[in-house]
Each structure stands twice: as structure tokens, then as C-alpha cells.
Amino acid sequence: MQKYPPQAFEPLTSFENLQKRIAGPDLVRSVAILDVLICHDGIMFSSWWHKDLPFHLAVLGFYGVMLFFVLSGFLIGTIMLDLLERGTSAKGWAIFLIRRWMRTLPAYYAWLFALLIPLAYFGPYGVTWDEAKRVLPWFLTLTQNLGWPMVSNWYDATWSLCVEEWFYIAFPALLLTLLVCRLKPKLAFGTALAVFFIVPLCWRLSLPTNVNWNEVTSKIVLCRFDSIAWGIAAAWLYRCKPAVTRYSAYLAALGTVIVLTVWWRNTGDNALWPSRFGAMGSFDVVGFSYALCMPAMMRLRTLPPLIGPAVRSLSTHSYGLYLCHLPLVMMASDLQARYSLGRRHAVILTILTTIGGAILSWRLVERPCLKLRPRQG
């Protein structure tokens, strides 16, 4: 494979190395998790006061998850390009998968089983115990939304984790298959990337026009691979075209303007495009916009002392926050309805248990598992 110019790539520091991580990915990850928390917790908190969360806040969840997808695609795309350039063996690719799984799966399964305990003895919380037992095999195999809508509203936030986990398997599998077929590495990578743009779009276009966008179009795994593919494309551009870093600030500004315009204007009678195009193409418009911001993200090395530690801490605990926030706010909602827990007390309980849960997740599960990961040679 043609060697990339050395100035095109700066090695990414592993997530467990808190001292050497650059600020850019931490900042992006923090913005993404805040978007998700504002959406999910905000909707629940507002409902307790019999009000609706303003629309522009309620849709932040979509933008936060999209940002997570593009960031994830950029980071794993950078690693895969590195493996491809070095001609890594099948063992090296297996280590890549093991490292990804050890970052994501232990905490997922820990929370999955932890949430079953109160459901079994004190439930129902959102769903009945019988319903949880029925759908548990789907959640254990991460197939709850593989090619169909979520099989249950229980632990609904995990739909996006399924998209990422299956992408980690499917993209390298297709790439290695193309390499075995003796395609040149650059052509194999480009072909795999094209497939992961085309197939999700075609899948979405094949859905009925009256399908529930929130539950079907946006949550089925095979409909969302292109969201992560935008991050892969940004990593490829960043690696192959080092000159792009000279214009990173302009690209980030353009991407930010597009996202903010879509977020603010694309509603009601003043929508920027027809509803059918919005349902099909909004993923790619927002994904493309976020991808434009990735080179600037990599150039952001540090943050001001006043906000740097807070951003790093929020980023470090973002995965735990993602895993636990929605079940815990739903549990507080049920406690309010069934045991007359005061609304303000429910808010305080949600905040404390969510923060505490994320800290415990990091210290007891995520960080120990990161230390056990095999080294990527």
C-alpha cells in the first residue's frame, strides 16, 4: 500500500492514558453526551411538570448520537488505516476487535444485569419482569434492533451501541474479504466505505413512507451504518490529504454553521427540505457536517485550565452516563408515580444516581477492563 505522508497522522493516545489524551476528542465527546442528557432527562423532567420540552432541546439527542457516531468512526477509522498500512495480520485485526469489545461490552453487560435486579424485586420500571425476561436474549446478543425496530422499550438507549458494535464487525470483515480477493488496499478500503454509505441509504429508501422515523428509520442498525462511515471518511481524508489541516478551522466553521442551521431551521412550515428527504438524508447532511469538524478536533491539544479538567472528567465518564442515565430517570419516574416521590426529589435522585452510576461504572468496570486489553502491535 502507498505509504501515507508522516505529517498526515498524529498517533492517537489510548483512552486509558488520561495524562496524554488530547483535548479535541474529549471536548467533542462531552458535547455529545450533554446533548443526549438534555434530550432524555429534559423530556422526562418536563413531563413530571406536565409540560413539553422545547422542540429544539428535544431533538438534541439526535445530534448528540450523530456526533458520537462520527467521532467513533473517525477514531476507529484512524486505527484501521494504521493497521492496513502496516499490513497487519489476521491476529492484529482480532486484537483490534478485542480491544474495542473490552472498551464497550463489559460495562454494557454489567449495567444490563444490574438493571434486572431492581426490576425483578421492585418492578416494574418501564416494563414488567416477564417482558424483560422475554427480550433478554436479544439484548445479550446485541440484536435488539439489528434489522428491525427495537424489540422492547426496556433499555432503549442501547440501540446506538448496537449500531457501533455491528459496525466494528461488519466493516473490517468486508475490508478483509476484499483484500483476500486481491484488491489493492486503497481500493479495498474505498470500496468498503462506499458500501457502508450506499446500503444504509437504500435500506432507508426501501421503508414505507409512513414508517415511524424515530423508532424505525433512525434506530435500525442497517439504516445507520453511514452515520459512522462519515467518521471513517474524515479519518481517510485526514490521513491521505495532510494539506486539509491548513483549512481545518474553516472546515469546522462550515460544518458548525450547517449543523446549527439544520437544527434551528428544519422544523414545521419553514423546513429546509421536504419531509421525505429529511427522513432519508438528514443523517448524511449532519454526518457530513460533523466530519468537516474532525481535523480541527485533532488540532485542539489543550483547553483552558478553568474548563479542561471538567471536560476531561465528563468525557471519561461519558460512556457510563450513556449506559445508565435513561434507565435511572425512568426508575425515578416510576417511583414518583407509584410511591408519590416528590418531583424535586425525583430530579435530585436522578442526578445523584446518574453521576454516581457513571463514576462506579468507570472505576469498577471500564478502567479495570481497559488495563487488561492486549496491546495493539
PDB file of C-alpha atoms in Angstrom, residues 72-288:
ATOM      1  CA  SER A  72     -16.315   6.847  16.837  1.00  0.00           C
ATOM      2  CA  GLY A  73     -15.915   6.372  13.091  1.00  0.00           C
ATOM      3  CA  PHE A  74     -13.023   8.831  12.995  1.00  0.00           C
ATOM      4  CA  LEU A  75     -11.172   7.199  15.870  1.00  0.00           C
ATOM      5  CA  ILE A  76     -11.595   3.588  14.772  1.00  0.00           C
ATOM      6  CA  GLY A  77     -11.032   4.601  11.140  1.00  0.00           C
ATOM      7  CA  THR A  78      -7.665   6.058  12.117  1.00  0.00           C
ATOM      8  CA  ILE A  79      -6.741   2.804  13.833  1.00  0.00           C
ATOM      9  CA  MET A  80      -7.911   0.675  10.877  1.00  0.00           C
ATOM     10  CA  LEU A  81      -5.931   2.795   8.419  1.00  0.00           C
ATOM     11  CA  ASP A  82      -2.880   2.293  10.595  1.00  0.00           C
ATOM     12  CA  LEU A  83      -3.408  -1.479  10.611  1.00  0.00           C
ATOM     13  CA  LEU A  84      -3.946  -1.500   6.864  1.00  0.00           C
ATOM     14  CA  GLU A  85      -0.800   0.488   6.190  1.00  0.00           C
ATOM     15  CA  ARG A  86       1.315  -1.862   8.295  1.00  0.00           C
ATOM     16  CA  GLY A  87      -0.134  -4.937   6.589  1.00  0.00           C
ATOM     17  CA  THR A  88      -1.389  -6.265   9.902  1.00  0.00           C
ATOM     18  CA  SER A  89      -2.115  -9.973  10.131  1.00  0.00           C
ATOM     19  CA  ALA A  90      -5.466 -11.538  10.987  1.00  0.00           C
ATOM     20  CA  LYS A  91      -4.244 -11.725  14.587  1.00  0.00           C
ATOM     21  CA  GLY A  92      -3.752  -7.952  14.602  1.00  0.00           C
ATOM     22  CA  TRP A  93      -7.297  -7.388  13.372  1.00  0.00           C
ATOM     23  CA  ALA A  94      -8.580  -9.798  16.040  1.00  0.00           C
ATOM     24  CA  ILE A  95      -6.748  -7.755  18.682  1.00  0.00           C
ATOM     25  CA  PHE A  96      -8.399  -4.625  17.269  1.00  0.00           C
ATOM     26  CA  LEU A  97     -11.827  -6.182  17.822  1.00  0.00           C
ATOM     27  CA  ILE A  98     -10.936  -7.477  21.274  1.00  0.00           C
ATOM     28  CA  ARG A  99      -9.757  -4.027  22.330  1.00  0.00           C
ATOM     29  CA  ARG A 100     -12.994  -2.445  21.102  1.00  0.00           C
ATOM     30  CA  TRP A 101     -15.124  -5.077  22.826  1.00  0.00           C
ATOM     31  CA  MET A 102     -13.229  -4.733  26.108  1.00  0.00           C
ATOM     32  CA  ARG A 103     -13.888  -0.995  25.990  1.00  0.00           C
ATOM     33  CA  THR A 104     -17.634  -1.290  25.428  1.00  0.00           C
ATOM     34  CA  LEU A 105     -19.079  -4.701  26.291  1.00  0.00           C
ATOM     35  CA  PRO A 106     -18.105  -5.263  29.963  1.00  0.00           C
ATOM     36  CA  ALA A 107     -19.833  -2.073  31.126  1.00  0.00           C
ATOM     37  CA  TYR A 108     -22.832  -2.794  28.906  1.00  0.00           C
ATOM     38  CA  TYR A 109     -23.344  -6.253  30.363  1.00  0.00           C
ATOM     39  CA  ALA A 110     -22.663  -5.023  33.901  1.00  0.00           C
ATOM     40  CA  TRP A 111     -25.446  -2.449  33.578  1.00  0.00           C
ATOM     41  CA  LEU A 112     -27.732  -4.879  31.762  1.00  0.00           C
ATOM     42  CA  PHE A 113     -27.673  -7.309  34.679  1.00  0.00           C
ATOM     43  CA  ALA A 114     -27.573  -4.584  37.337  1.00  0.00           C
ATOM     44  CA  LEU A 115     -30.814  -3.143  35.964  1.00  0.00           C
ATOM     45  CA  LEU A 116     -32.500  -6.536  36.122  1.00  0.00           C
ATOM     46  CA  ILE A 117     -32.164  -6.718  39.918  1.00  0.00           C
ATOM     47  CA  PRO A 118     -34.484  -3.856  40.903  1.00  0.00           C
ATOM     48  CA  LEU A 119     -36.800  -4.819  38.062  1.00  0.00           C
ATOM     49  CA  ALA A 120     -37.121  -8.368  39.402  1.00  0.00           C
ATOM     50  CA  TYR A 121     -37.695  -7.420  43.050  1.00  0.00           C
ATOM     51  CA  PHE A 122     -39.255  -3.964  42.973  1.00  0.00           C
ATOM     52  CA  GLY A 123     -40.504  -3.507  39.408  1.00  0.00           C
ATOM     53  CA  PRO A 124     -41.984  -2.826  37.048  1.00  0.00           C
ATOM     54  CA  TYR A 125     -39.732   0.053  35.957  1.00  0.00           C
ATOM     55  CA  GLY A 126     -40.839   0.871  32.435  1.00  0.00           C
ATOM     56  CA  VAL A 127     -41.503  -2.804  31.625  1.00  0.00           C
ATOM     57  CA  THR A 128     -42.602  -5.875  33.563  1.00  0.00           C
ATOM     58  CA  TRP A 129     -40.220  -8.601  34.719  1.00  0.00           C
ATOM     59  CA  ASP A 130     -41.803 -11.053  32.268  1.00  0.00           C
ATOM     60  CA  GLU A 131     -41.227  -8.614  29.407  1.00  0.00           C
ATOM     61  CA  ALA A 132     -37.579  -8.189  30.398  1.00  0.00           C
ATOM     62  CA  LYS A 133     -37.063 -11.957  30.516  1.00  0.00           C
ATOM     63  CA  ARG A 134     -38.671 -12.321  27.079  1.00  0.00           C
ATOM     64  CA  VAL A 135     -36.370  -9.823  25.392  1.00  0.00           C
ATOM     65  CA  LEU A 136     -33.204 -10.575  27.376  1.00  0.00           C
ATOM     66  CA  PRO A 137     -31.754 -12.946  24.714  1.00  0.00           C
ATOM     67  CA  TRP A 138     -31.956 -10.134  22.158  1.00  0.00           C
ATOM     68  CA  PHE A 139     -30.115  -7.749  24.467  1.00  0.00           C
ATOM     69  CA  LEU A 140     -27.499 -10.368  25.354  1.00  0.00           C
ATOM     70  CA  THR A 141     -26.658 -10.843  21.661  1.00  0.00           C
ATOM     71  CA  LEU A 142     -26.981  -7.138  20.761  1.00  0.00           C
ATOM     72  CA  THR A 143     -29.603  -7.991  18.167  1.00  0.00           C
ATOM     73  CA  GLN A 144     -32.446  -5.958  19.674  1.00  0.00           C
ATOM     74  CA  ASN A 145     -32.509  -3.688  16.595  1.00  0.00           C
ATOM     75  CA  LEU A 146     -30.276  -5.458  14.084  1.00  0.00           C
ATOM     76  CA  GLY A 147     -32.674  -5.407  11.129  1.00  0.00           C
ATOM     77  CA  TRP A 148     -35.917  -4.487  12.846  1.00  0.00           C
ATOM     78  CA  PRO A 149     -37.258  -1.911  15.341  1.00  0.00           C
ATOM     79  CA  MET A 150     -36.281  -2.270  19.000  1.00  0.00           C
ATOM     80  CA  VAL A 151     -37.881  -5.413  20.382  1.00  0.00           C
ATOM     81  CA  SER A 152     -38.757  -3.604  23.610  1.00  0.00           C
ATOM     82  CA  ASN A 153     -38.713  -0.143  25.157  1.00  0.00           C
ATOM     83  CA  TRP A 154     -36.662  -1.571  28.007  1.00  0.00           C
ATOM     84  CA  TYR A 155     -33.083  -0.217  27.954  1.00  0.00           C
ATOM     85  CA  ASP A 156     -33.979   1.667  24.804  1.00  0.00           C
ATOM     86  CA  ALA A 157     -30.801   3.789  24.717  1.00  0.00           C
ATOM     87  CA  THR A 158     -28.718   0.758  23.737  1.00  0.00           C
ATOM     88  CA  TRP A 159     -29.893   0.923  20.118  1.00  0.00           C
ATOM     89  CA  SER A 160     -26.939   3.151  19.239  1.00  0.00           C
ATOM     90  CA  LEU A 161     -24.458   0.823  20.931  1.00  0.00           C
ATOM     91  CA  CYS A 162     -25.735  -1.982  18.696  1.00  0.00           C
ATOM     92  CA  VAL A 163     -25.047   0.155  15.621  1.00  0.00           C
ATOM     93  CA  GLU A 164     -21.449   0.673  16.709  1.00  0.00           C
ATOM     94  CA  GLU A 165     -20.796  -2.938  17.738  1.00  0.00           C
ATOM     95  CA  TRP A 166     -22.051  -4.356  14.450  1.00  0.00           C
ATOM     96  CA  PHE A 167     -20.098  -1.740  12.526  1.00  0.00           C
ATOM     97  CA  TYR A 168     -16.912  -2.873  14.315  1.00  0.00           C
ATOM     98  CA  ILE A 169     -17.561  -6.365  12.968  1.00  0.00           C
ATOM     99  CA  ALA A 170     -19.020  -5.674   9.529  1.00  0.00           C
ATOM    100  CA  PHE A 171     -16.588  -3.059   8.214  1.00  0.00           C
ATOM    101  CA  PRO A 172     -13.344  -4.965   8.977  1.00  0.00           C
ATOM    102  CA  ALA A 173     -14.972  -8.193   7.752  1.00  0.00           C
ATOM    103  CA  LEU A 174     -15.838  -6.646   4.383  1.00  0.00           C
ATOM    104  CA  LEU A 175     -12.449  -4.939   4.151  1.00  0.00           C
ATOM    105  CA  LEU A 176     -10.537  -8.173   4.828  1.00  0.00           C
ATOM    106  CA  THR A 177     -12.757 -10.059   2.368  1.00  0.00           C
ATOM    107  CA  LEU A 178     -11.888  -7.556  -0.358  1.00  0.00           C
ATOM    108  CA  LEU A 179      -8.189  -7.864   0.494  1.00  0.00           C
ATOM    109  CA  VAL A 180      -8.421 -11.644   0.246  1.00  0.00           C
ATOM    110  CA  CYS A 181      -9.929 -11.108  -3.215  1.00  0.00           C
ATOM    111  CA  ARG A 182      -6.629  -9.331  -4.058  1.00  0.00           C
ATOM    112  CA  LEU A 183      -7.957  -5.815  -4.300  1.00  0.00           C
ATOM    113  CA  LYS A 184      -5.316  -3.221  -3.581  1.00  0.00           C
ATOM    114  CA  PRO A 185      -5.607  -1.935  -0.011  1.00  0.00           C
ATOM    115  CA  LYS A 186      -6.566   1.576  -1.053  1.00  0.00           C
ATOM    116  CA  LEU A 187      -9.245   0.292  -3.434  1.00  0.00           C
ATOM    117  CA  ALA A 188     -10.493  -2.227  -0.859  1.00  0.00           C
ATOM    118  CA  PHE A 189     -10.856   0.483   1.778  1.00  0.00           C
ATOM    119  CA  GLY A 190     -12.631   2.847  -0.596  1.00  0.00           C
ATOM    120  CA  THR A 191     -14.977   0.101  -1.790  1.00  0.00           C
ATOM    121  CA  ALA A 192     -15.885  -0.917   1.755  1.00  0.00           C
ATOM    122  CA  LEU A 193     -16.531   2.701   2.646  1.00  0.00           C
ATOM    123  CA  ALA A 194     -18.778   3.157  -0.399  1.00  0.00           C
ATOM    124  CA  VAL A 195     -20.792   0.068   0.543  1.00  0.00           C
ATOM    125  CA  PHE A 196     -21.380   1.454   4.027  1.00  0.00           C
ATOM    126  CA  PHE A 197     -22.719   4.663   2.536  1.00  0.00           C
ATOM    127  CA  ILE A 198     -24.913   3.079  -0.134  1.00  0.00           C
ATOM    128  CA  VAL A 199     -26.512   0.147   1.724  1.00  0.00           C
ATOM    129  CA  PRO A 200     -27.994   2.173   4.638  1.00  0.00           C
ATOM    130  CA  LEU A 201     -29.414   4.785   2.269  1.00  0.00           C
ATOM    131  CA  CYS A 202     -31.000   2.088   0.085  1.00  0.00           C
ATOM    132  CA  TRP A 203     -32.362   0.360   3.196  1.00  0.00           C
ATOM    133  CA  ARG A 204     -33.994   3.595   4.371  1.00  0.00           C
ATOM    134  CA  LEU A 205     -35.439   4.251   0.911  1.00  0.00           C
ATOM    135  CA  SER A 206     -36.978   0.766   0.916  1.00  0.00           C
ATOM    136  CA  LEU A 207     -39.007   1.515   4.051  1.00  0.00           C
ATOM    137  CA  PRO A 208     -42.666   2.580   3.735  1.00  0.00           C
ATOM    138  CA  THR A 209     -43.136   6.331   3.568  1.00  0.00           C
ATOM    139  CA  ASN A 210     -45.394   6.332   6.632  1.00  0.00           C
ATOM    140  CA  VAL A 211     -42.973   4.418   8.856  1.00  0.00           C
ATOM    141  CA  ASN A 212     -42.199   5.770  12.327  1.00  0.00           C
ATOM    142  CA  TRP A 213     -38.980   7.725  11.781  1.00  0.00           C
ATOM    143  CA  ASN A 214     -37.890   7.761  15.407  1.00  0.00           C
ATOM    144  CA  GLU A 215     -38.453   4.070  16.105  1.00  0.00           C
ATOM    145  CA  VAL A 216     -37.623   2.532  12.717  1.00  0.00           C
ATOM    146  CA  THR A 217     -35.615   4.693  10.339  1.00  0.00           C
ATOM    147  CA  SER A 218     -33.281   6.114  12.955  1.00  0.00           C
ATOM    148  CA  LYS A 219     -32.774   3.054  15.158  1.00  0.00           C
ATOM    149  CA  ILE A 220     -32.367   0.004  12.925  1.00  0.00           C
ATOM    150  CA  VAL A 221     -28.694  -0.968  12.766  1.00  0.00           C
ATOM    151  CA  LEU A 222     -28.558  -1.420   8.996  1.00  0.00           C
ATOM    152  CA  CYS A 223     -30.136   2.009   8.483  1.00  0.00           C
ATOM    153  CA  ARG A 224     -27.416   3.817  10.400  1.00  0.00           C
ATOM    154  CA  PHE A 225     -24.044   2.472   9.262  1.00  0.00           C
ATOM    155  CA  ASP A 226     -23.478   5.550   7.092  1.00  0.00           C
ATOM    156  CA  SER A 227     -23.522   7.747  10.202  1.00  0.00           C
ATOM    157  CA  ILE A 228     -20.311   6.064  11.384  1.00  0.00           C
ATOM    158  CA  ALA A 229     -18.967   5.883   7.831  1.00  0.00           C
ATOM    159  CA  TRP A 230     -18.748   9.692   7.762  1.00  0.00           C
ATOM    160  CA  GLY A 231     -16.194   9.467  10.549  1.00  0.00           C
ATOM    161  CA  ILE A 232     -14.257   6.831   8.607  1.00  0.00           C
ATOM    162  CA  ALA A 233     -14.263   9.120   5.550  1.00  0.00           C
ATOM    163  CA  ALA A 234     -12.963  12.013   7.665  1.00  0.00           C
ATOM    164  CA  ALA A 235     -10.142   9.825   9.003  1.00  0.00           C
ATOM    165  CA  TRP A 236      -9.214   8.778   5.458  1.00  0.00           C
ATOM    166  CA  LEU A 237      -9.157  12.378   4.278  1.00  0.00           C
ATOM    167  CA  TYR A 238      -7.134  13.456   7.307  1.00  0.00           C
ATOM    168  CA  ARG A 239      -4.624  10.674   6.643  1.00  0.00           C
ATOM    169  CA  CYS A 240      -4.337  10.948   2.850  1.00  0.00           C
ATOM    170  CA  LYS A 241      -4.533  14.728   2.446  1.00  0.00           C
ATOM    171  CA  PRO A 242      -2.387  16.374   5.116  1.00  0.00           C
ATOM    172  CA  ALA A 243      -2.978  19.758   3.490  1.00  0.00           C
ATOM    173  CA  VAL A 244      -6.533  19.621   4.854  1.00  0.00           C
ATOM    174  CA  THR A 245      -5.158  20.547   8.282  1.00  0.00           C
ATOM    175  CA  ARG A 246      -4.320  24.015   6.945  1.00  0.00           C
ATOM    176  CA  TYR A 247      -8.020  24.663   6.421  1.00  0.00           C
ATOM    177  CA  SER A 248      -9.301  22.780   9.461  1.00  0.00           C
ATOM    178  CA  ALA A 249     -10.676  25.912  11.145  1.00  0.00           C
ATOM    179  CA  TYR A 250     -12.608  26.906   8.014  1.00  0.00           C
ATOM    180  CA  LEU A 251     -13.953  23.382   7.568  1.00  0.00           C
ATOM    181  CA  ALA A 252     -15.035  23.243  11.205  1.00  0.00           C
ATOM    182  CA  ALA A 253     -16.740  26.616  10.881  1.00  0.00           C
ATOM    183  CA  LEU A 254     -18.601  25.446   7.780  1.00  0.00           C
ATOM    184  CA  GLY A 255     -19.658  22.196   9.443  1.00  0.00           C
ATOM    185  CA  THR A 256     -20.831  24.025  12.548  1.00  0.00           C
ATOM    186  CA  VAL A 257     -22.884  26.517  10.517  1.00  0.00           C
ATOM    187  CA  ILE A 258     -24.582  23.696   8.597  1.00  0.00           C
ATOM    188  CA  VAL A 259     -25.443  21.778  11.780  1.00  0.00           C
ATOM    189  CA  LEU A 260     -26.759  24.846  13.579  1.00  0.00           C
ATOM    190  CA  THR A 261     -28.813  25.860  10.539  1.00  0.00           C
ATOM    191  CA  VAL A 262     -30.378  22.415  10.227  1.00  0.00           C
ATOM    192  CA  TRP A 263     -31.001  22.236  13.980  1.00  0.00           C
ATOM    193  CA  TRP A 264     -32.685  25.642  14.180  1.00  0.00           C
ATOM    194  CA  ARG A 265     -34.486  25.929  10.853  1.00  0.00           C
ATOM    195  CA  ASN A 266     -35.516  22.441   9.872  1.00  0.00           C
ATOM    196  CA  THR A 267     -38.916  22.440  11.604  1.00  0.00           C
ATOM    197  CA  GLY A 268     -42.564  22.949  10.703  1.00  0.00           C
ATOM    198  CA  ASP A 269     -43.540  25.056   7.716  1.00  0.00           C
ATOM    199  CA  ASN A 270     -40.070  26.580   7.438  1.00  0.00           C
ATOM    200  CA  ALA A 271     -38.315  23.231   6.980  1.00  0.00           C
ATOM    201  CA  LEU A 272     -35.248  23.339   4.769  1.00  0.00           C
ATOM    202  CA  TRP A 273     -36.364  20.348   2.715  1.00  0.00           C
ATOM    203  CA  PRO A 274     -39.388  18.057   2.154  1.00  0.00           C
ATOM    204  CA  SER A 275     -40.147  15.647   4.969  1.00  0.00           C
ATOM    205  CA  ARG A 276     -39.275  12.603   2.844  1.00  0.00           C
ATOM    206  CA  PHE A 277     -35.792  13.932   2.111  1.00  0.00           C
ATOM    207  CA  GLY A 278     -35.373  14.928   5.731  1.00  0.00           C
ATOM    208  CA  ALA A 279     -36.213  11.403   6.886  1.00  0.00           C
ATOM    209  CA  MET A 280     -33.742   9.884   4.435  1.00  0.00           C
ATOM    210  CA  GLY A 281     -30.961  12.429   4.096  1.00  0.00           C
ATOM    211  CA  SER A 282     -30.731  14.237   7.426  1.00  0.00           C
ATOM    212  CA  PHE A 283     -28.320  11.580   8.693  1.00  0.00           C
ATOM    213  CA  ASP A 284     -25.897  12.258   5.863  1.00  0.00           C
ATOM    214  CA  VAL A 285     -26.212  16.054   5.954  1.00  0.00           C
ATOM    215  CA  VAL A 286     -25.438  16.142   9.678  1.00  0.00           C
ATOM    216  CA  GLY A 287     -22.835  13.372   9.381  1.00  0.00           C
ATOM    217  CA  PHE A 288     -21.028  15.257   6.611  1.00  0.00           C
TER     218      PHE A 288
END
